[in-house]
Coordinates of C-alpha atoms and ligand atoms in Angstrom, one line a residue:
M1 CA 144.6 101.1 86.6
V2 CA 145.3 100.6 90.3
Q3 CA 144.1 103.6 92.3
S4 CA 143.9 102.3 95.8
A5 CA 146.3 100.7 98.3
Y6 CA 145.7 98.6 101.4
I7 CA 148.5 98.1 104.0
H8 CA 148.2 95.5 106.7
I9 CA 149.6 95.9 110.2
P10 CA 149.1 92.6 111.9
F11 CA 149.8 93.5 115.5
C12 CA 147.3 93.9 118.4
H13 CA 147.6 94.7 122.1
Q14 CA 144.8 92.2 122.8
I15 CA 143.3 89.2 121.0
C16 CA 139.6 89.5 120.8
H17 CA 137.4 86.4 121.3
Y18 CA 135.7 86.6 117.9
C19 CA 138.6 87.7 115.6
D20 CA 140.0 85.5 112.8
F21 CA 142.1 88.2 111.1
N22 CA 145.8 87.7 110.5
K23 CA 147.1 89.2 113.7
F24 CA 149.7 88.6 116.4
F25 CA 150.0 89.8 120.0
I26 CA 152.4 92.7 119.7
E27 CA 154.7 91.9 122.6
N28 CA 158.1 90.6 121.5
Q29 CA 157.2 90.8 117.9
P30 CA 159.8 92.1 115.4
V31 CA 157.8 95.2 114.5
E32 CA 160.6 97.3 113.1
A33 CA 161.8 94.4 110.9
Y34 CA 158.2 94.0 109.7
L35 CA 158.0 97.6 108.8
S36 CA 161.2 97.5 106.8
S37 CA 159.9 94.3 105.0
L38 CA 156.7 96.2 104.2
A39 CA 158.8 99.0 102.6
G40 CA 160.6 96.3 100.6
E41 CA 157.4 94.8 99.4
I42 CA 156.0 98.1 98.3
D43 CA 159.3 98.8 96.4
L44 CA 159.3 95.4 94.7
T45 CA 155.6 95.7 93.7
L46 CA 156.0 99.2 92.4
K47 CA 158.9 98.1 90.2
M48 CA 156.5 95.7 88.5
Y49 CA 153.4 97.7 88.7
P50 CA 154.2 101.4 89.1
V51 CA 151.7 104.0 90.3
S52 CA 150.6 105.7 87.1
Q53 CA 148.7 108.5 88.8
P54 CA 148.2 109.6 92.5
L55 CA 146.1 107.1 94.4
K56 CA 142.4 107.8 95.2
T57 CA 142.6 105.9 98.5
I58 CA 145.0 104.5 101.0
Y59 CA 143.8 102.3 103.9
V60 CA 145.9 101.1 106.8
G61 CA 144.2 98.2 108.5
G62 CA 145.0 95.3 110.7
G63 CA 145.4 94.0 113.3
T64 CA 145.6 97.3 115.1
P65 CA 147.8 99.9 113.2
T66 CA 147.6 102.2 116.2
S67 CA 149.2 99.6 118.4
L68 CA 152.5 100.7 117.0
S69 CA 154.6 103.1 119.1
V70 CA 154.9 106.7 118.1
T71 CA 158.3 106.1 116.5
Q72 CA 157.1 103.0 114.7
L73 CA 154.1 105.0 113.4
S74 CA 156.4 107.6 112.0
I75 CA 158.5 105.0 110.2
L76 CA 155.3 103.5 108.7
L77 CA 153.9 106.8 107.6
E78 CA 157.2 107.9 106.2
T79 CA 157.4 104.7 104.2
I80 CA 153.9 105.3 102.8
Q81 CA 154.5 109.0 102.1
K82 CA 157.7 108.3 100.2
R83 CA 156.3 105.5 98.0
L84 CA 152.5 105.9 97.6
P85 CA 151.5 109.3 96.3
L86 CA 147.9 110.3 97.3
A87 CA 145.7 112.6 95.1
E88 CA 145.0 115.9 96.7
S89 CA 141.3 114.9 97.3
G90 CA 142.4 111.4 98.2
E91 CA 141.0 109.5 101.2
F92 CA 143.7 108.2 103.7
T93 CA 142.1 106.0 106.4
F94 CA 143.8 104.6 109.4
E95 CA 142.2 102.0 111.6
A96 CA 142.5 102.8 115.3
N97 CA 141.6 101.3 118.6
P98 CA 140.0 103.6 121.2
E99 CA 142.7 103.0 123.8
D100 CA 145.4 104.3 121.3
L101 CA 143.8 107.6 120.5
T102 CA 146.4 109.7 122.3
E103 CA 147.3 113.3 121.4
E104 CA 150.8 112.2 120.2
K105 CA 149.6 109.4 118.0
L106 CA 146.7 111.4 116.5
S107 CA 148.9 114.3 115.8
I108 CA 151.4 112.2 113.9
L109 CA 148.6 110.7 111.8
K110 CA 147.3 114.1 111.1
N111 CA 150.7 115.5 110.1
Y112 CA 151.2 112.7 107.6
G113 CA 147.9 113.4 105.9
V114 CA 145.7 110.8 107.4
N115 CA 142.2 112.3 106.9
R116 CA 139.9 109.5 108.1
L117 CA 139.8 107.3 111.2
S118 CA 138.0 104.0 111.5
I119 CA 137.6 103.2 115.1
G120 CA 136.9 99.7 116.5
V121 CA 134.4 100.6 119.1
Q122 CA 132.1 97.5 118.8
T123 CA 129.7 98.5 121.6
F124 CA 129.3 101.3 124.2
D125 CA 128.4 98.7 126.9
D126 CA 131.4 97.9 129.1
E127 CA 130.0 94.5 130.2
V128 CA 129.7 93.4 126.6
L129 CA 133.2 94.7 125.8
E130 CA 134.5 92.5 128.5
A131 CA 132.6 89.5 127.3
I132 CA 134.2 89.8 123.8
G133 CA 137.7 90.3 125.1
R134 CA 138.1 94.0 124.3
T135 CA 140.2 96.0 126.7
H136 CA 138.9 99.5 126.1
R137 CA 136.0 101.0 127.9
T138 CA 133.3 103.5 126.8
D139 CA 134.9 106.4 128.7
E140 CA 138.0 106.0 126.6
V141 CA 136.1 106.0 123.4
L142 CA 134.3 109.2 124.2
K143 CA 137.5 110.9 125.2
G144 CA 139.3 109.6 122.2
I145 CA 136.7 110.8 119.8
E146 CA 136.6 114.2 121.4
L147 CA 140.4 114.5 121.2
A148 CA 140.4 113.3 117.5
R149 CA 138.0 116.1 116.7
H150 CA 140.0 118.6 118.6
I151 CA 143.1 117.6 116.5
G152 CA 141.1 118.1 113.3
F153 CA 139.7 114.7 112.4
E154 CA 136.2 115.3 111.2
N155 CA 135.8 112.2 108.9
M156 CA 135.4 109.3 111.3
S157 CA 133.8 105.9 111.2
I158 CA 133.0 103.5 114.1
D159 CA 132.4 99.8 114.0
L160 CA 129.6 98.5 116.1
M161 CA 128.6 94.8 116.6
Y162 CA 125.4 93.2 117.5
A163 CA 124.2 89.7 118.5
L164 CA 127.1 89.5 121.0
P165 CA 127.2 87.5 124.2
K166 CA 125.6 89.3 127.1
Q167 CA 124.2 91.8 124.7
T168 CA 120.4 92.7 125.0
L169 CA 118.2 94.7 122.6
E170 CA 118.4 97.5 125.2
S171 CA 122.2 97.5 125.0
V172 CA 122.2 97.7 121.2
K173 CA 119.7 100.6 121.4
K174 CA 121.9 102.4 123.8
S175 CA 125.1 101.9 121.7
V176 CA 123.3 103.1 118.5
D177 CA 121.9 106.1 120.3
I178 CA 125.2 107.1 121.7
A179 CA 126.8 106.8 118.2
L180 CA 124.0 108.9 116.8
G181 CA 124.5 111.5 119.6
L182 CA 128.1 111.7 118.7
K183 CA 127.2 112.5 115.1
I184 CA 129.9 110.2 113.7
P185 CA 129.5 110.5 109.9
H186 CA 130.0 106.8 109.1
L187 CA 128.9 103.7 110.9
S188 CA 129.7 100.0 110.1
L189 CA 127.4 97.5 111.8
Y190 CA 128.2 93.8 111.9
S191 CA 126.5 90.9 113.5
L192 CA 128.7 88.4 115.3
I193 CA 129.8 85.5 113.1
V194 CA 131.6 82.8 115.0
E195 CA 134.6 81.9 112.9
P196 CA 136.8 78.8 113.3
K197 CA 140.0 79.1 115.3
T198 CA 138.6 81.8 117.6
V199 CA 137.9 81.7 121.3
F200 CA 134.2 81.9 120.7
Y201 CA 134.3 79.0 118.3
N202 CA 135.9 76.8 120.9
L203 CA 133.3 77.9 123.5
M204 CA 130.5 77.2 121.0
R205 CA 131.8 73.7 120.4
K206 CA 131.8 73.1 124.1
G207 CA 128.2 74.4 124.3
K208 CA 129.4 77.3 126.5
L209 CA 128.7 80.3 124.2
K210 CA 125.4 82.0 125.1
L211 CA 124.2 84.3 122.3
P212 CA 121.0 86.3 121.8
S213 CA 118.2 84.3 120.1
Q214 CA 117.6 84.7 116.4
D215 CA 114.4 86.7 117.1
T216 CA 116.4 89.1 119.3
E217 CA 119.0 89.4 116.6
A218 CA 116.3 90.3 114.1
D219 CA 114.9 92.9 116.5
M220 CA 118.4 94.4 116.9
Y221 CA 118.8 94.6 113.1
D222 CA 115.4 96.2 112.6
Y223 CA 116.1 98.8 115.3
I224 CA 119.5 99.6 113.8
I225 CA 118.1 100.1 110.3
E226 CA 115.2 102.2 111.5
A227 CA 117.2 104.4 113.9
L228 CA 119.8 105.1 111.3
N229 CA 117.3 105.8 108.5
Q230 CA 115.5 108.3 110.8
N231 CA 118.8 110.1 111.4
Q232 CA 119.7 110.6 107.7
Y233 CA 122.2 107.8 107.5
I234 CA 122.1 106.2 104.1
Q235 CA 122.6 102.4 104.0
Y236 CA 124.9 102.4 101.0
E237 CA 126.1 98.8 101.6
I238 CA 124.8 95.8 103.5
S239 CA 126.8 96.7 106.7
N240 CA 127.7 100.3 106.1
F241 CA 125.8 103.5 106.7
A242 CA 126.9 107.1 106.1
L243 CA 125.7 110.7 106.2
E244 CA 125.7 112.1 102.7
G245 CA 129.2 112.3 101.2
Y246 CA 130.8 110.2 103.8
D247 CA 130.8 106.7 102.2
S248 CA 134.1 104.9 102.5
K249 CA 135.8 105.6 99.1
H250 CA 138.3 102.8 99.8
N251 CA 135.7 100.1 100.4
I252 CA 133.7 101.2 97.4
T253 CA 136.8 100.3 95.3
Y254 CA 136.3 96.7 96.5
W255 CA 132.6 96.7 95.8
D256 CA 133.1 98.3 92.4
N257 CA 135.5 95.4 91.6
E258 CA 138.3 97.8 90.9
E259 CA 142.0 97.0 91.3
Y260 CA 144.1 97.7 94.4
Y261 CA 147.5 97.1 95.8
G262 CA 147.6 95.0 99.0
F263 CA 150.8 95.1 101.2
G264 CA 151.7 93.2 104.3
A265 CA 151.5 89.7 105.8
G266 CA 148.2 88.1 104.8
A267 CA 147.1 91.1 102.6
H268 CA 145.3 90.6 99.4
S269 CA 145.7 92.5 96.2
Y270 CA 144.1 92.7 92.7
I271 CA 146.4 94.0 90.1
A272 CA 146.4 93.5 86.3
G273 CA 143.5 91.1 86.5
V274 CA 145.2 88.9 89.0
R275 CA 144.0 88.4 92.6
R276 CA 146.9 87.6 95.0
G277 CA 147.1 86.6 98.7
N278 CA 150.2 87.1 100.7
I279 CA 151.6 84.6 103.1
G280 CA 150.4 85.2 106.7
P281 CA 153.1 84.2 109.2
L282 CA 155.5 87.1 109.9
K283 CA 158.8 85.2 109.6
K284 CA 157.9 83.7 106.3
Y285 CA 156.6 87.0 105.0
M286 CA 159.8 88.7 105.9
S287 CA 162.0 86.0 104.4
F288 CA 160.3 86.3 101.1
I289 CA 161.1 90.0 101.0
K290 CA 164.7 89.4 102.2
E291 CA 165.3 87.1 99.2
G292 CA 163.9 89.7 96.9
N293 CA 160.6 87.9 96.1
L294 CA 157.0 89.0 96.4
P295 CA 155.3 87.2 99.3
A296 CA 152.2 86.1 97.3
I297 CA 151.3 82.5 97.8
E298 CA 148.0 82.5 96.1
E299 CA 147.5 83.8 92.6
N300 CA 144.4 83.7 90.6
K301 CA 144.3 85.2 87.1
L302 CA 140.6 85.8 86.7
S303 CA 138.8 84.6 83.6
I304 CA 136.2 86.9 82.0
K305 CA 133.5 84.6 83.5
E306 CA 134.9 85.1 87.0
Q307 CA 135.3 88.8 86.5
I308 CA 131.6 89.1 85.5
E309 CA 130.5 87.1 88.5
E310 CA 132.6 89.2 90.8
Q311 CA 131.2 92.4 89.3
L312 CA 127.8 91.2 90.3
F313 CA 128.6 89.6 93.7
L314 CA 130.5 92.6 94.9
G315 CA 128.4 95.3 93.3
L316 CA 125.1 93.9 94.6
R317 CA 126.3 94.5 98.1
K318 CA 125.9 98.2 97.4
T319 CA 122.4 99.7 97.8
A320 CA 122.9 101.5 94.5
G321 CA 123.7 98.2 92.8
V322 CA 125.6 97.5 89.6
S323 CA 125.7 100.1 86.8
L324 CA 124.6 98.6 83.5
A325 CA 126.7 101.1 81.6
V326 CA 129.9 100.4 83.5
F327 CA 129.3 96.7 83.1
E328 CA 128.9 97.0 79.3
Q329 CA 131.9 99.2 79.1
K330 CA 134.0 96.8 81.1
F331 CA 132.9 93.6 79.4
G332 CA 131.8 94.7 76.0
D333 CA 128.5 93.0 76.4
S334 CA 125.3 93.9 78.1
L335 CA 124.4 92.4 81.5
L336 CA 120.8 92.0 80.4
S337 CA 121.8 89.9 77.4
I338 CA 124.2 87.6 79.4
Y339 CA 121.6 87.0 82.1
T340 CA 118.3 87.4 80.3
D341 CA 116.5 84.4 81.9
E342 CA 118.0 84.8 85.3
I343 CA 117.1 88.5 85.5
R344 CA 113.5 87.8 84.4
E345 CA 113.1 85.1 87.1
L346 CA 114.7 87.1 89.9
T347 CA 112.6 90.1 89.0
E348 CA 109.4 88.0 89.0
K349 CA 110.3 86.7 92.5
D350 CA 110.9 90.4 93.6
L351 CA 114.5 89.7 94.5
I352 CA 116.1 92.2 92.2
E353 CA 115.0 95.4 90.4
I354 CA 116.3 97.4 87.5
S355 CA 115.9 101.2 87.4
D356 CA 117.9 104.3 86.4
G357 CA 120.5 102.2 84.7
F358 CA 121.3 100.1 87.8
I359 CA 120.5 96.5 88.8
R360 CA 120.1 96.1 92.6
L361 CA 118.7 93.8 95.3
T362 CA 115.2 94.5 96.6
K363 CA 114.5 94.5 100.3
K364 CA 113.5 90.8 99.9
G365 CA 116.6 90.1 97.8
R366 CA 118.8 91.4 100.6
F367 CA 117.5 88.7 102.9
L368 CA 117.7 86.1 100.2
G369 CA 121.0 87.2 98.8
N370 CA 122.4 83.7 98.4
E371 CA 119.6 82.8 96.0
V372 CA 120.4 85.8 93.9
F373 CA 124.1 85.1 93.9
Q374 CA 123.5 81.5 93.0
A375 CA 121.6 82.5 89.9
F376 CA 124.4 84.7 88.7
I377 CA 127.0 81.9 88.6
L378 CA 127.9 81.2 85.0
D379 CA 128.2 77.7 83.6
Ligands
SF4_401 S1 139.3 92.4 116.4 FE1 140.9 93.9 115.9 S2 141.9 94.4 117.9 FE2 140.7 92.5 118.2 S3 142.2 90.9 117.8 FE3 141.1 91.3 115.9 S4 142.4 92.7 114.8 FE4 143.1 92.7 116.9

């Protein structure tokens, strides 16, 4: 049963040097036409796969959803409210960029039931922000967070990045300490990965991208883990930390390998055992909808073997690991009997452990995750 929905808004006011998401510089883009196609896609999808009970989570991501104007935001939120019922205790997350956290925009989000903000901060160091192509500055973030709290947003997450150009260990420490001082209940921490087709990738190929050394990166990581642990943040997933009760319910849907709707250009969905990927370019996406077709260009009906592998690959990202009972209930067979030899070997190498009905990565296993995942690939 599908209980979550992701909605993709592929517009941004800036194009960051590291970003490989499906996004477009917002100026001169057909935003309103896109929003009406989005409504069309939701309608088409729900005709085939109706919502059987109010959703547990809705997540609006991008791109930068808050790059929409106030009027466009109202259109989008109205579309969602009319079509996607959210359970009373449901989580409704909106990704936001700091420079968009205005009173008007925040109030609209609040009025339409958004109850969680995920803010793309990346670092509280203005020099590093400039080096990665972000246009906001630390002052704006601090003001935006204060305003969001004033308007009633208490459940917030911020993204921070490390191993960035011009970033030192001191700079990472400062950013983490500021985040802790702000008592933001959820933090996502990512190291820079240089992806193809990005500004950084091109610079790297020309030998012009200067990044912190691997040792410095490891020191940054160690500092982050220690500082967050000392401040009651629980690392519930490889890159995600939360104070008790503030884990991202939406992202847990992915790691629990549960099904979800995915709407918008380039969005992915997992419905009725089929993973689909939508076409990315806006015009093509919109013409699919105009002709009354779903915009999916990739479709993969997962075999049981693939479903089992995914249950492990995704579930082992969580610190809690994979529930043996849920696995057996889902696949009618016990995980321990499917992977008897692999589990024995991985346990002997201290890469995984089994306790309290869960299988999980050990500390060593987290560093050598690939070795573990490799072992769980079925023939
Ligand atoms: S990182 Fe976010 S704001 Fe920057 S280009 Fe990518 S989607 Fe847009």
